[in-house]
């Protein structure tokens, strides 16, 4: 009698013990996902460029300065080219300016400036003060060309390959580390080809 | 009516008027609004589904950001030029990617987003089903004793019996003491 009544009860804990581990497993899984996002994951607020892999936008930009040309799609190709979106009112642009200058001078990469949503006199005064590293500067007072390029923050820097296609874009001021890790390896690879 | 009462009445009337006059805040500026009300309505409808890339969790219809204003104007320009709603969205997606849409498109990369909630509900339903089936299976294995003791297992039945026995004996003790006192 006692054996018969105990049998189903003894079976129960044996069948369900792993259920107790389930919360721990789920928690560990979540922990792994969060840790990955925190340590190695990308910043979710950065919007990947829709232009990657596409030819540069067809918009033609007039010159900012009388002695330096603007640029259009026909001015790309032949080698790696950077497009740097800047404005005189943009503080991070000022921060990254020495690095843009170093890229142009020390690495010999043509950098096209895209002066967006700026006043012409303010932009020229800004370049007079900080130096002008740009090969060409396009003037985009109402930001229309910026929208064609998918610009949503200042500064933004695009890397264009010798075929005239957008290869990489960074939103925000360039840092020395970013230069080392993202821009220079890509530029070197293009030059090696 | 005293002067104070009149003043309070006037203030209450003013407040009511102010509430009536207030309209919900809107980011669209008067100079952006199109003359054609049908086109303007379509522009508003499209704008509600376009993400402001600067603020990221607001639509361009809600956002006061500079870029949001530029995009609102572009939406209206495209509509005036004769684009369909889908073509206007396509124009923006070409430049800013799917991220610019507040309703993500159904694609391989977003399938989890769309199907996820239903998968979780289904998972929950299966879990509940398994749980109840497990209980009825356990009930079935205990056999006829279960049915005659109204859903209690033999072990539970035994505990209740012993508890009831304890209770009645202590109750008798209590009565006995009461009688003595």
PDB file of N, CA, C and O in Angstrom, chain B residues 1-12:
ATOM      1  N   UNK B   1     -23.235  89.550  -5.912  1.00  0.00           N
ATOM      2  CA  UNK B   1     -21.913  88.962  -6.201  1.00  0.00           C
ATOM      3  C   UNK B   1     -20.805  89.947  -5.814  1.00  0.00           C
ATOM      4  O   UNK B   1     -20.832  91.098  -6.247  1.00  0.00           O
ATOM      5  N   UNK B   2     -19.876  89.509  -5.015  1.00  0.00           N
ATOM      6  CA  UNK B   2     -18.795  90.401  -4.601  1.00  0.00           C
ATOM      7  C   UNK B   2     -17.787  90.540  -5.736  1.00  0.00           C
ATOM      8  O   UNK B   2     -17.821  89.779  -6.720  1.00  0.00           O
ATOM      9  N   UNK B   3     -16.909  91.504  -5.571  1.00  0.00           N
ATOM     10  CA  UNK B   3     -15.872  91.723  -6.584  1.00  0.00           C
ATOM     11  C   UNK B   3     -14.990  90.488  -6.736  1.00  0.00           C
ATOM     12  O   UNK B   3     -14.617  90.092  -7.847  1.00  0.00           O
ATOM     13  N   UNK B   4     -14.656  89.845  -5.601  1.00  0.00           N
ATOM     14  CA  UNK B   4     -13.795  88.659  -5.632  1.00  0.00           C
ATOM     15  C   UNK B   4     -14.426  87.532  -6.436  1.00  0.00           C
ATOM     16  O   UNK B   4     -13.753  86.886  -7.244  1.00  0.00           O
ATOM     17  N   UNK B   5     -15.726  87.346  -6.193  1.00  0.00           N
ATOM     18  CA  UNK B   5     -16.425  86.273  -6.915  1.00  0.00           C
ATOM     19  C   UNK B   5     -16.395  86.537  -8.417  1.00  0.00           C
ATOM     20  O   UNK B   5     -16.161  85.625  -9.211  1.00  0.00           O
ATOM     21  N   UNK B   6     -16.593  87.824  -8.788  1.00  0.00           N
ATOM     22  CA  UNK B   6     -16.565  88.187 -10.202  1.00  0.00           C
ATOM     23  C   UNK B   6     -15.193  87.913 -10.817  1.00  0.00           C
ATOM     24  O   UNK B   6     -15.076  87.372 -11.919  1.00  0.00           O
ATOM     25  N   UNK B   7     -14.146  88.282 -10.038  1.00  0.00           N
ATOM     26  CA  UNK B   7     -12.774  88.082 -10.516  1.00  0.00           C
ATOM     27  C   UNK B   7     -12.490  86.602 -10.753  1.00  0.00           C
ATOM     28  O   UNK B   7     -11.913  86.205 -11.767  1.00  0.00           O
ATOM     29  N   UNK B   8     -12.893  85.778  -9.779  1.00  0.00           N
ATOM     30  CA  UNK B   8     -12.630  84.333  -9.890  1.00  0.00           C
ATOM     31  C   UNK B   8     -13.362  83.757 -11.094  1.00  0.00           C
ATOM     32  O   UNK B   8     -12.806  82.959 -11.870  1.00  0.00           O
ATOM     33  N   UNK B   9     -14.601  84.198 -11.292  1.00  0.00           N
ATOM     34  CA  UNK B   9     -15.395  83.735 -12.427  1.00  0.00           C
ATOM     35  C   UNK B   9     -14.705  84.108 -13.741  1.00  0.00           C
ATOM     36  O   UNK B   9     -14.596  83.299 -14.680  1.00  0.00           O
ATOM     37  N   UNK B  10     -14.209  85.349 -13.798  1.00  0.00           N
ATOM     38  CA  UNK B  10     -13.533  85.813 -15.008  1.00  0.00           C
ATOM     39  C   UNK B  10     -12.282  84.980 -15.281  1.00  0.00           C
ATOM     40  O   UNK B  10     -12.015  84.572 -16.420  1.00  0.00           O
ATOM     41  N   UNK B  11     -11.515  84.685 -14.225  1.00  0.00           N
ATOM     42  CA  UNK B  11     -10.281  83.900 -14.379  1.00  0.00           C
ATOM     43  C   UNK B  11     -10.608  82.502 -14.883  1.00  0.00           C
ATOM     44  O   UNK B  11      -9.940  81.973 -15.781  1.00  0.00           O
ATOM     45  N   UNK B  12     -11.670  81.911 -14.323  1.00  0.00           N
ATOM     46  CA  UNK B  12     -12.068  80.564 -14.743  1.00  0.00           C
ATOM     47  C   UNK B  12     -12.466  80.569 -16.216  1.00  0.00           C
ATOM     48  O   UNK B  12     -12.092  79.665 -16.972  1.00  0.00           O
TER      49      UNK B  12
END
